[in-house]
């Protein structure tokens, strides 16, 4: 009886939540091992190069190579490991059930939502891959290389026009990257809330949720930025850097998604199909 009182106390609930958050964070970090390792090498190399008075061209090339490799590896592993682990973490922290083994709960959620997470992740990985390539293409360094190809005389004539085009392209692609980030922050909760919905309809709902609940979208995006910036404080980040922002984001988004859960999409789809059949009969 005394043990039951302790397990139902606020202190036990707090430490149980803290433990779940810690375990989920470790599991998420494990899923990001490859890009995290490359980013760490990038930061170490950047710190070493920054200690020198001048950065040589070889050092700059090495830094850029590490950046593109780490970012590329993140995009490649996003649908297969990263997004499914984020969905599993969101599911475990959303329910907050005490007395259930957090490892089993996380692995069960990972397995349950893996296929849908994979499909959504592939869509966003392709989009982010296109954006990443476009950002590289419109970068200043690429502009200089592009100018060299056409020779000095033609480069002088077209330099101003080229520069405006490349800068405008970089800004536009940067805005597209921002829009994708504002959309992708809703994906974990969408996959959990609507697991039976097909990917095309999920993407449509994704856009609807991002626009209709824009304040919630900004909060989730802010939590994403906190998680990214927190990587600089790696010892703390590895403990709570991913799962804690997710937990805070859940506090703001659960109400909106509870409303979404009440919507009977099967009934709506059947009604739409019925209306289309009636229209065909009248025609």
PDB file of C-alpha atoms in Angstrom:
ATOM      1  CA  UNK A   1       0.000   0.000   0.000  1.00  0.00           C
ATOM      2  CA  UNK A   2       2.802   2.374   0.901  1.00  0.00           C
ATOM      3  CA  UNK A   3       4.610   1.476  -2.336  1.00  0.00           C
ATOM      4  CA  UNK A   4       1.472   2.262  -4.368  1.00  0.00           C
ATOM      5  CA  UNK A   5       1.233   5.689  -2.733  1.00  0.00           C
ATOM      6  CA  UNK A   6       4.846   6.406  -3.646  1.00  0.00           C
ATOM      7  CA  UNK A   7       4.335   5.359  -7.278  1.00  0.00           C
ATOM      8  CA  UNK A   8       1.304   7.647  -7.501  1.00  0.00           C
ATOM      9  CA  UNK A   9       3.100  10.663  -6.008  1.00  0.00           C
ATOM     10  CA  UNK A  10       4.160  13.709  -8.033  1.00  0.00           C
ATOM     11  CA  UNK A  11       7.819  13.080  -7.256  1.00  0.00           C
ATOM     12  CA  UNK A  12       7.655   9.540  -8.668  1.00  0.00           C
ATOM     13  CA  UNK A  13       5.835  10.805 -11.778  1.00  0.00           C
ATOM     14  CA  UNK A  14       8.486  13.505 -12.299  1.00  0.00           C
ATOM     15  CA  UNK A  15      11.453  11.133 -12.014  1.00  0.00           C
ATOM     16  CA  UNK A  16       9.683   8.507 -14.128  1.00  0.00           C
ATOM     17  CA  UNK A  17       9.155  11.139 -16.839  1.00  0.00           C
ATOM     18  CA  UNK A  18      12.765  12.239 -16.496  1.00  0.00           C
ATOM     19  CA  UNK A  19      13.985   8.659 -16.884  1.00  0.00           C
ATOM     20  CA  UNK A  20      11.792   8.088 -19.945  1.00  0.00           C
ATOM     21  CA  UNK A  21      13.052  11.317 -21.491  1.00  0.00           C
ATOM     22  CA  UNK A  22      16.662  10.289 -20.885  1.00  0.00           C
ATOM     23  CA  UNK A  23      16.247   6.764 -22.325  1.00  0.00           C
ATOM     24  CA  UNK A  24      14.363   8.039 -25.393  1.00  0.00           C
ATOM     25  CA  UNK A  25      17.096  10.621 -25.975  1.00  0.00           C
ATOM     26  CA  UNK A  26      19.830   7.975 -25.848  1.00  0.00           C
ATOM     27  CA  UNK A  27      17.913   5.809 -28.338  1.00  0.00           C
ATOM     28  CA  UNK A  28      17.455   8.798 -30.670  1.00  0.00           C
ATOM     29  CA  UNK A  29      21.150   9.668 -30.457  1.00  0.00           C
ATOM     30  CA  UNK A  30      21.997   6.042 -31.314  1.00  0.00           C
ATOM     31  CA  UNK A  31      19.879   6.301 -34.477  1.00  0.00           C
ATOM     32  CA  UNK A  32      21.855   9.402 -35.502  1.00  0.00           C
ATOM     33  CA  UNK A  33      25.292   7.904 -34.795  1.00  0.00           C
ATOM     34  CA  UNK A  34      26.679   8.316 -38.336  1.00  0.00           C
ATOM     35  CA  UNK A  35      25.793  12.011 -38.955  1.00  0.00           C
ATOM     36  CA  UNK A  36      26.575  12.919 -35.324  1.00  0.00           C
ATOM     37  CA  UNK A  37      30.045  11.369 -35.642  1.00  0.00           C
ATOM     38  CA  UNK A  38      30.717  13.340 -38.817  1.00  0.00           C
ATOM     39  CA  UNK A  39      29.444  16.583 -37.256  1.00  0.00           C
ATOM     40  CA  UNK A  40      31.758  16.037 -34.268  1.00  0.00           C
ATOM     41  CA  UNK A  41      34.736  15.629 -36.618  1.00  0.00           C
ATOM     42  CA  UNK A  42      33.589  18.826 -38.361  1.00  0.00           C
ATOM     43  CA  UNK A  43      33.461  20.775 -35.073  1.00  0.00           C
ATOM     44  CA  UNK A  44      36.870  19.447 -33.995  1.00  0.00           C
ATOM     45  CA  UNK A  45      38.385  20.333 -37.377  1.00  0.00           C
ATOM     46  CA  UNK A  46      36.708  23.743 -37.281  1.00  0.00           C
ATOM     47  CA  UNK A  47      38.112  24.420 -33.806  1.00  0.00           C
ATOM     48  CA  UNK A  48      41.597  23.370 -34.901  1.00  0.00           C
ATOM     49  CA  UNK A  49      41.438  25.527 -38.016  1.00  0.00           C
ATOM     50  CA  UNK A  50      40.016  28.471 -36.066  1.00  0.00           C
ATOM     51  CA  UNK A  51      43.018  28.387 -33.743  1.00  0.00           C
ATOM     52  CA  UNK A  52      45.257  29.264 -36.693  1.00  0.00           C
ATOM     53  CA  UNK A  53      45.660  32.848 -37.868  1.00  0.00           C
ATOM     54  CA  UNK A  54      44.626  31.948 -41.422  1.00  0.00           C
ATOM     55  CA  UNK A  55      42.675  29.016 -42.805  1.00  0.00           C
ATOM     56  CA  UNK A  56      44.352  27.465 -45.816  1.00  0.00           C
ATOM     57  CA  UNK A  57      42.457  26.407 -48.925  1.00  0.00           C
ATOM     58  CA  UNK A  58      43.055  22.722 -48.103  1.00  0.00           C
ATOM     59  CA  UNK A  59      41.616  23.199 -44.612  1.00  0.00           C
ATOM     60  CA  UNK A  60      38.596  24.995 -46.056  1.00  0.00           C
ATOM     61  CA  UNK A  61      38.055  22.179 -48.570  1.00  0.00           C
ATOM     62  CA  UNK A  62      38.235  19.610 -45.744  1.00  0.00           C
ATOM     63  CA  UNK A  63      35.690  21.561 -43.672  1.00  0.00           C
ATOM     64  CA  UNK A  64      33.301  21.827 -46.625  1.00  0.00           C
ATOM     65  CA  UNK A  65      33.699  18.124 -47.403  1.00  0.00           C
ATOM     66  CA  UNK A  66      32.881  17.186 -43.792  1.00  0.00           C
ATOM     67  CA  UNK A  67      29.875  19.522 -43.808  1.00  0.00           C
ATOM     68  CA  UNK A  68      28.397  18.061 -46.993  1.00  0.00           C
ATOM     69  CA  UNK A  69      29.139  14.483 -45.890  1.00  0.00           C
ATOM     70  CA  UNK A  70      27.556  14.944 -42.448  1.00  0.00           C
ATOM     71  CA  UNK A  71      24.506  16.752 -43.833  1.00  0.00           C
ATOM     72  CA  UNK A  72      24.166  14.222 -46.648  1.00  0.00           C
ATOM     73  CA  UNK A  73      24.412  11.287 -44.236  1.00  0.00           C
ATOM     74  CA  UNK A  74      21.691  12.884 -42.103  1.00  0.00           C
ATOM     75  CA  UNK A  75      19.376  13.124 -45.116  1.00  0.00           C
ATOM     76  CA  UNK A  76      20.129   9.549 -46.219  1.00  0.00           C
ATOM     77  CA  UNK A  77      19.542   8.020 -42.756  1.00  0.00           C
ATOM     78  CA  UNK A  78      16.537  10.270 -42.004  1.00  0.00           C
ATOM     79  CA  UNK A  79      13.794   7.970 -43.403  1.00  0.00           C
ATOM     80  CA  UNK A  80      15.368   4.688 -42.278  1.00  0.00           C
ATOM     81  CA  UNK A  81      16.425   5.464 -38.697  1.00  0.00           C
ATOM     82  CA  UNK A  82      16.076   9.079 -37.604  1.00  0.00           C
ATOM     83  CA  UNK A  83      12.394   9.793 -38.325  1.00  0.00           C
ATOM     84  CA  UNK A  84      11.165   6.384 -37.023  1.00  0.00           C
ATOM     85  CA  UNK A  85      13.116   6.952 -33.787  1.00  0.00           C
ATOM     86  CA  UNK A  86      11.644  10.461 -33.427  1.00  0.00           C
ATOM     87  CA  UNK A  87       8.151   9.047 -33.980  1.00  0.00           C
ATOM     88  CA  UNK A  88       8.758   6.314 -31.379  1.00  0.00           C
ATOM     89  CA  UNK A  89      10.075   8.896 -28.882  1.00  0.00           C
ATOM     90  CA  UNK A  90       7.060  11.137 -29.480  1.00  0.00           C
ATOM     91  CA  UNK A  91       4.690   8.214 -28.948  1.00  0.00           C
ATOM     92  CA  UNK A  92       6.342   7.119 -25.674  1.00  0.00           C
ATOM     93  CA  UNK A  93       6.496  10.658 -24.254  1.00  0.00           C
ATOM     94  CA  UNK A  94       2.967  11.473 -25.413  1.00  0.00           C
ATOM     95  CA  UNK A  95       1.340   8.629 -23.494  1.00  0.00           C
ATOM     96  CA  UNK A  96       3.454   9.004 -20.357  1.00  0.00           C
ATOM     97  CA  UNK A  97       2.354   5.633 -18.991  1.00  0.00           C
ATOM     98  CA  UNK A  98       4.077   4.710 -15.731  1.00  0.00           C
ATOM     99  CA  UNK A  99       4.997   1.142 -14.862  1.00  0.00           C
ATOM    100  CA  UNK A 100       5.624   0.107 -18.487  1.00  0.00           C
ATOM    101  CA  UNK A 101       9.132  -0.812 -19.643  1.00  0.00           C
ATOM    102  CA  UNK A 102      10.332   2.207 -21.621  1.00  0.00           C
ATOM    103  CA  UNK A 103      12.607   0.100 -23.856  1.00  0.00           C
ATOM    104  CA  UNK A 104       9.754  -2.212 -24.863  1.00  0.00           C
ATOM    105  CA  UNK A 105       7.374   0.703 -25.349  1.00  0.00           C
ATOM    106  CA  UNK A 106       9.914   2.522 -27.546  1.00  0.00           C
ATOM    107  CA  UNK A 107      10.756  -0.566 -29.622  1.00  0.00           C
ATOM    108  CA  UNK A 108       7.058  -1.397 -30.038  1.00  0.00           C
ATOM    109  CA  UNK A 109       6.316   2.132 -31.263  1.00  0.00           C
ATOM    110  CA  UNK A 110       9.372   2.034 -33.545  1.00  0.00           C
ATOM    111  CA  UNK A 111       8.128  -1.218 -35.110  1.00  0.00           C
ATOM    112  CA  UNK A 112       4.463  -0.136 -35.275  1.00  0.00           C
ATOM    113  CA  UNK A 113       5.049   3.166 -37.076  1.00  0.00           C
ATOM    114  CA  UNK A 114       8.202   2.239 -38.991  1.00  0.00           C
ATOM    115  CA  UNK A 115       6.669   1.685 -42.434  1.00  0.00           C
ATOM    116  CA  UNK A 116       4.627   4.891 -42.403  1.00  0.00           C
ATOM    117  CA  UNK A 117       7.604   6.844 -41.000  1.00  0.00           C
ATOM    118  CA  UNK A 118       9.807   5.382 -43.735  1.00  0.00           C
ATOM    119  CA  UNK A 119       7.422   6.483 -46.495  1.00  0.00           C
ATOM    120  CA  UNK A 120       7.039  10.007 -45.097  1.00  0.00           C
ATOM    121  CA  UNK A 121      10.775  10.189 -44.463  1.00  0.00           C
ATOM    122  CA  UNK A 122      11.597   9.220 -48.051  1.00  0.00           C
ATOM    123  CA  UNK A 123       9.418  12.048 -49.370  1.00  0.00           C
ATOM    124  CA  UNK A 124      11.092  14.634 -47.148  1.00  0.00           C
ATOM    125  CA  UNK A 125      14.590  13.206 -47.730  1.00  0.00           C
ATOM    126  CA  UNK A 126      14.148  13.625 -51.486  1.00  0.00           C
ATOM    127  CA  UNK A 127      12.861  17.185 -51.015  1.00  0.00           C
ATOM    128  CA  UNK A 128      15.664  18.101 -48.597  1.00  0.00           C
ATOM    129  CA  UNK A 129      18.202  16.477 -50.932  1.00  0.00           C
ATOM    130  CA  UNK A 130      16.999  18.678 -53.806  1.00  0.00           C
ATOM    131  CA  UNK A 131      17.140  21.749 -51.552  1.00  0.00           C
ATOM    132  CA  UNK A 132      20.642  20.857 -50.314  1.00  0.00           C
ATOM    133  CA  UNK A 133      21.946  20.441 -53.872  1.00  0.00           C
ATOM    134  CA  UNK A 134      20.287  23.718 -54.881  1.00  0.00           C
ATOM    135  CA  UNK A 135      21.859  25.572 -51.950  1.00  0.00           C
ATOM    136  CA  UNK A 136      25.255  24.240 -53.010  1.00  0.00           C
ATOM    137  CA  UNK A 137      24.628  25.251 -56.618  1.00  0.00           C
ATOM    138  CA  UNK A 138      23.608  28.808 -55.690  1.00  0.00           C
ATOM    139  CA  UNK A 139      26.337  29.290 -53.074  1.00  0.00           C
ATOM    140  CA  UNK A 140      28.979  31.970 -53.557  1.00  0.00           C
ATOM    141  CA  UNK A 141      31.772  29.413 -53.965  1.00  0.00           C
ATOM    142  CA  UNK A 142      29.870  27.699 -56.757  1.00  0.00           C
ATOM    143  CA  UNK A 143      29.256  31.106 -58.355  1.00  0.00           C
ATOM    144  CA  UNK A 144      33.015  31.719 -58.482  1.00  0.00           C
ATOM    145  CA  UNK A 145      33.606  28.299 -60.061  1.00  0.00           C
ATOM    146  CA  UNK A 146      30.831  28.972 -62.565  1.00  0.00           C
ATOM    147  CA  UNK A 147      32.462  32.277 -63.531  1.00  0.00           C
ATOM    148  CA  UNK A 148      35.854  30.639 -64.070  1.00  0.00           C
ATOM    149  CA  UNK A 149      34.424  28.202 -66.608  1.00  0.00           C
ATOM    150  CA  UNK A 150      33.434  30.992 -69.005  1.00  0.00           C
ATOM    151  CA  UNK A 151      36.715  32.907 -68.793  1.00  0.00           C
ATOM    152  CA  UNK A 152      37.603  36.302 -67.361  1.00  0.00           C
ATOM    153  CA  UNK A 153      36.185  38.502 -70.129  1.00  0.00           C
ATOM    154  CA  UNK A 154      32.748  36.883 -70.226  1.00  0.00           C
ATOM    155  CA  UNK A 155      32.758  36.657 -66.422  1.00  0.00           C
ATOM    156  CA  UNK A 156      33.311  40.421 -66.167  1.00  0.00           C
ATOM    157  CA  UNK A 157      30.407  41.126 -68.522  1.00  0.00           C
ATOM    158  CA  UNK A 158      28.004  38.709 -66.819  1.00  0.00           C
ATOM    159  CA  UNK A 159      29.307  38.962 -63.262  1.00  0.00           C
ATOM    160  CA  UNK A 160      26.672  41.377 -61.969  1.00  0.00           C
ATOM    161  CA  UNK A 161      23.768  39.556 -63.624  1.00  0.00           C
ATOM    162  CA  UNK A 162      25.071  36.183 -62.499  1.00  0.00           C
ATOM    163  CA  UNK A 163      25.570  37.383 -58.958  1.00  0.00           C
ATOM    164  CA  UNK A 164      22.006  38.682 -58.701  1.00  0.00           C
ATOM    165  CA  UNK A 165      20.628  35.430 -60.154  1.00  0.00           C
ATOM    166  CA  UNK A 166      22.690  33.263 -57.824  1.00  0.00           C
ATOM    167  CA  UNK A 167      21.868  35.367 -54.751  1.00  0.00           C
ATOM    168  CA  UNK A 168      18.138  35.377 -55.608  1.00  0.00           C
ATOM    169  CA  UNK A 169      18.232  31.613 -56.163  1.00  0.00           C
ATOM    170  CA  UNK A 170      20.001  31.067 -52.838  1.00  0.00           C
ATOM    171  CA  UNK A 171      17.363  33.150 -50.995  1.00  0.00           C
ATOM    172  CA  UNK A 172      14.445  31.349 -52.690  1.00  0.00           C
ATOM    173  CA  UNK A 173      15.895  27.897 -51.951  1.00  0.00           C
ATOM    174  CA  UNK A 174      16.608  29.001 -48.371  1.00  0.00           C
ATOM    175  CA  UNK A 175      12.934  29.943 -47.965  1.00  0.00           C
ATOM    176  CA  UNK A 176      11.893  26.560 -49.380  1.00  0.00           C
ATOM    177  CA  UNK A 177      14.173  24.869 -46.851  1.00  0.00           C
ATOM    178  CA  UNK A 178      12.493  26.863 -44.077  1.00  0.00           C
ATOM    179  CA  UNK A 179       9.023  25.855 -45.315  1.00  0.00           C
ATOM    180  CA  UNK A 180      10.071  22.185 -45.359  1.00  0.00           C
ATOM    181  CA  UNK A 181      11.320  22.495 -41.768  1.00  0.00           C
ATOM    182  CA  UNK A 182       7.995  24.063 -40.715  1.00  0.00           C
ATOM    183  CA  UNK A 183       6.194  21.097 -42.281  1.00  0.00           C
ATOM    184  CA  UNK A 184       8.425  18.275 -41.064  1.00  0.00           C
ATOM    185  CA  UNK A 185       8.053  19.218 -37.368  1.00  0.00           C
ATOM    186  CA  UNK A 186       4.437  17.982 -37.537  1.00  0.00           C
ATOM    187  CA  UNK A 187       5.265  14.587 -39.071  1.00  0.00           C
ATOM    188  CA  UNK A 188       5.832  12.533 -35.860  1.00  0.00           C
ATOM    189  CA  UNK A 189       2.467  13.488 -34.344  1.00  0.00           C
ATOM    190  CA  UNK A 190       0.688  13.027 -37.687  1.00  0.00           C
ATOM    191  CA  UNK A 191       2.061   9.500 -38.114  1.00  0.00           C
ATOM    192  CA  UNK A 192       0.957   8.602 -34.579  1.00  0.00           C
ATOM    193  CA  UNK A 193      -2.466  10.254 -34.803  1.00  0.00           C
ATOM    194  CA  UNK A 194      -3.371   9.014 -38.303  1.00  0.00           C
ATOM    195  CA  UNK A 195      -1.495   5.708 -38.780  1.00  0.00           C
ATOM    196  CA  UNK A 196      -3.991   4.311 -41.325  1.00  0.00           C
ATOM    197  CA  UNK A 197      -3.978   7.346 -43.604  1.00  0.00           C
ATOM    198  CA  UNK A 198      -2.133   7.002 -46.917  1.00  0.00           C
ATOM    199  CA  UNK A 199       1.004   9.101 -47.492  1.00  0.00           C
ATOM    200  CA  UNK A 200      -0.583  11.477 -50.019  1.00  0.00           C
ATOM    201  CA  UNK A 201      -3.398  12.363 -47.616  1.00  0.00           C
ATOM    202  CA  UNK A 202      -0.905  12.637 -44.749  1.00  0.00           C
ATOM    203  CA  UNK A 203       1.092  15.183 -46.740  1.00  0.00           C
ATOM    204  CA  UNK A 204      -2.070  17.192 -47.396  1.00  0.00           C
ATOM    205  CA  UNK A 205      -2.971  17.049 -43.700  1.00  0.00           C
ATOM    206  CA  UNK A 206       0.620  18.020 -42.916  1.00  0.00           C
ATOM    207  CA  UNK A 207       0.224  21.256 -44.867  1.00  0.00           C
ATOM    208  CA  UNK A 208      -3.188  21.885 -43.271  1.00  0.00           C
ATOM    209  CA  UNK A 209      -1.864  21.451 -39.717  1.00  0.00           C
ATOM    210  CA  UNK A 210       1.191  23.622 -40.361  1.00  0.00           C
ATOM    211  CA  UNK A 211      -0.928  26.497 -41.696  1.00  0.00           C
ATOM    212  CA  UNK A 212      -4.062  26.154 -39.571  1.00  0.00           C
ATOM    213  CA  UNK A 213      -2.123  25.885 -36.294  1.00  0.00           C
ATOM    214  CA  UNK A 214       0.668  28.254 -37.230  1.00  0.00           C
ATOM    215  CA  UNK A 215       1.508  29.306 -33.662  1.00  0.00           C
ATOM    216  CA  UNK A 216       1.903  25.644 -32.753  1.00  0.00           C
ATOM    217  CA  UNK A 217       4.097  25.235 -35.852  1.00  0.00           C
ATOM    218  CA  UNK A 218       6.338  28.102 -34.703  1.00  0.00           C
ATOM    219  CA  UNK A 219       6.652  26.518 -31.239  1.00  0.00           C
ATOM    220  CA  UNK A 220       7.611  23.145 -32.727  1.00  0.00           C
ATOM    221  CA  UNK A 221      10.082  24.838 -35.063  1.00  0.00           C
ATOM    222  CA  UNK A 222      11.574  26.714 -32.093  1.00  0.00           C
ATOM    223  CA  UNK A 223      12.031  23.367 -30.314  1.00  0.00           C
ATOM    224  CA  UNK A 224      13.786  22.057 -33.433  1.00  0.00           C
ATOM    225  CA  UNK A 225      16.163  25.036 -33.321  1.00  0.00           C
ATOM    226  CA  UNK A 226      16.780  24.441 -29.599  1.00  0.00           C
ATOM    227  CA  UNK A 227      17.707  20.845 -30.364  1.00  0.00           C
ATOM    228  CA  UNK A 228      20.053  21.876 -33.197  1.00  0.00           C
ATOM    229  CA  UNK A 229      21.731  24.700 -31.242  1.00  0.00           C
ATOM    230  CA  UNK A 230      21.962  22.463 -28.179  1.00  0.00           C
ATOM    231  CA  UNK A 231      24.320  20.186 -30.110  1.00  0.00           C
ATOM    232  CA  UNK A 232      27.056  22.711 -29.263  1.00  0.00           C
ATOM    233  CA  UNK A 233      26.637  21.616 -25.610  1.00  0.00           C
ATOM    234  CA  UNK A 234      27.132  17.954 -26.474  1.00  0.00           C
ATOM    235  CA  UNK A 235      27.426  16.479 -22.919  1.00  0.00           C
ATOM    236  CA  UNK A 236      23.995  17.929 -22.042  1.00  0.00           C
ATOM    237  CA  UNK A 237      22.550  17.382 -25.520  1.00  0.00           C
ATOM    238  CA  UNK A 238      23.291  13.660 -25.448  1.00  0.00           C
ATOM    239  CA  UNK A 239      21.164  13.363 -22.273  1.00  0.00           C
ATOM    240  CA  UNK A 240      18.140  15.569 -23.051  1.00  0.00           C
ATOM    241  CA  UNK A 241      18.917  17.483 -26.260  1.00  0.00           C
ATOM    242  CA  UNK A 242      16.355  15.730 -28.477  1.00  0.00           C
ATOM    243  CA  UNK A 243      13.659  14.260 -26.245  1.00  0.00           C
ATOM    244  CA  UNK A 244      13.224  17.311 -23.976  1.00  0.00           C
ATOM    245  CA  UNK A 245      12.327  19.680 -26.866  1.00  0.00           C
ATOM    246  CA  UNK A 246       9.945  16.981 -28.138  1.00  0.00           C
ATOM    247  CA  UNK A 247       8.327  16.779 -24.687  1.00  0.00           C
ATOM    248  CA  UNK A 248       7.901  20.569 -24.526  1.00  0.00           C
ATOM    249  CA  UNK A 249       6.484  20.606 -28.052  1.00  0.00           C
ATOM    250  CA  UNK A 250       3.960  17.946 -27.054  1.00  0.00           C
ATOM    251  CA  UNK A 251       2.648  20.199 -24.299  1.00  0.00           C
ATOM    252  CA  UNK A 252       1.583  22.708 -26.944  1.00  0.00           C
ATOM    253  CA  UNK A 253       0.438  20.364 -29.728  1.00  0.00           C
ATOM    254  CA  UNK A 254      -1.529  17.608 -27.951  1.00  0.00           C
ATOM    255  CA  UNK A 255      -4.736  19.681 -27.834  1.00  0.00           C
ATOM    256  CA  UNK A 256      -4.666  20.337 -31.581  1.00  0.00           C
ATOM    257  CA  UNK A 257      -4.079  16.686 -32.403  1.00  0.00           C
ATOM    258  CA  UNK A 258      -6.819  15.549 -30.037  1.00  0.00           C
ATOM    259  CA  UNK A 259      -9.205  17.553 -32.218  1.00  0.00           C
ATOM    260  CA  UNK A 260      -7.752  15.820 -35.284  1.00  0.00           C
ATOM    261  CA  UNK A 261      -8.298  12.391 -33.691  1.00  0.00           C
ATOM    262  CA  UNK A 262     -12.039  13.134 -33.432  1.00  0.00           C
ATOM    263  CA  UNK A 263     -12.353  13.558 -37.199  1.00  0.00           C
ATOM    264  CA  UNK A 264     -13.786  10.426 -38.840  1.00  0.00           C
ATOM    265  CA  UNK A 265     -11.811  10.360 -42.089  1.00  0.00           C
ATOM    266  CA  UNK A 266     -13.267   7.001 -43.148  1.00  0.00           C
ATOM    267  CA  UNK A 267     -16.768   8.458 -42.947  1.00  0.00           C
ATOM    268  CA  UNK A 268     -15.698  11.531 -44.919  1.00  0.00           C
ATOM    269  CA  UNK A 269     -14.032   9.417 -47.639  1.00  0.00           C
ATOM    270  CA  UNK A 270     -17.023   7.125 -47.955  1.00  0.00           C
ATOM    271  CA  UNK A 271     -19.318  10.140 -48.253  1.00  0.00           C
ATOM    272  CA  UNK A 272     -17.098  11.655 -50.955  1.00  0.00           C
ATOM    273  CA  UNK A 273     -17.106   8.358 -52.881  1.00  0.00           C
ATOM    274  CA  UNK A 274     -20.884   8.156 -52.547  1.00  0.00           C
ATOM    275  CA  UNK A 275     -21.291  11.727 -53.846  1.00  0.00           C
ATOM    276  CA  UNK A 276     -19.019  10.988 -56.816  1.00  0.00           C
ATOM    277  CA  UNK A 277     -21.038   7.865 -57.684  1.00  0.00           C
ATOM    278  CA  UNK A 278     -24.278   9.855 -57.550  1.00  0.00           C
ATOM    279  CA  UNK A 279     -22.786  12.514 -59.842  1.00  0.00           C
ATOM    280  CA  UNK A 280     -21.787   9.829 -62.358  1.00  0.00           C
ATOM    281  CA  UNK A 281     -25.306   8.393 -62.321  1.00  0.00           C
ATOM    282  CA  UNK A 282     -26.866  11.789 -63.023  1.00  0.00           C
ATOM    283  CA  UNK A 283     -24.431  12.365 -65.881  1.00  0.00           C
TER     284      UNK A 283
END
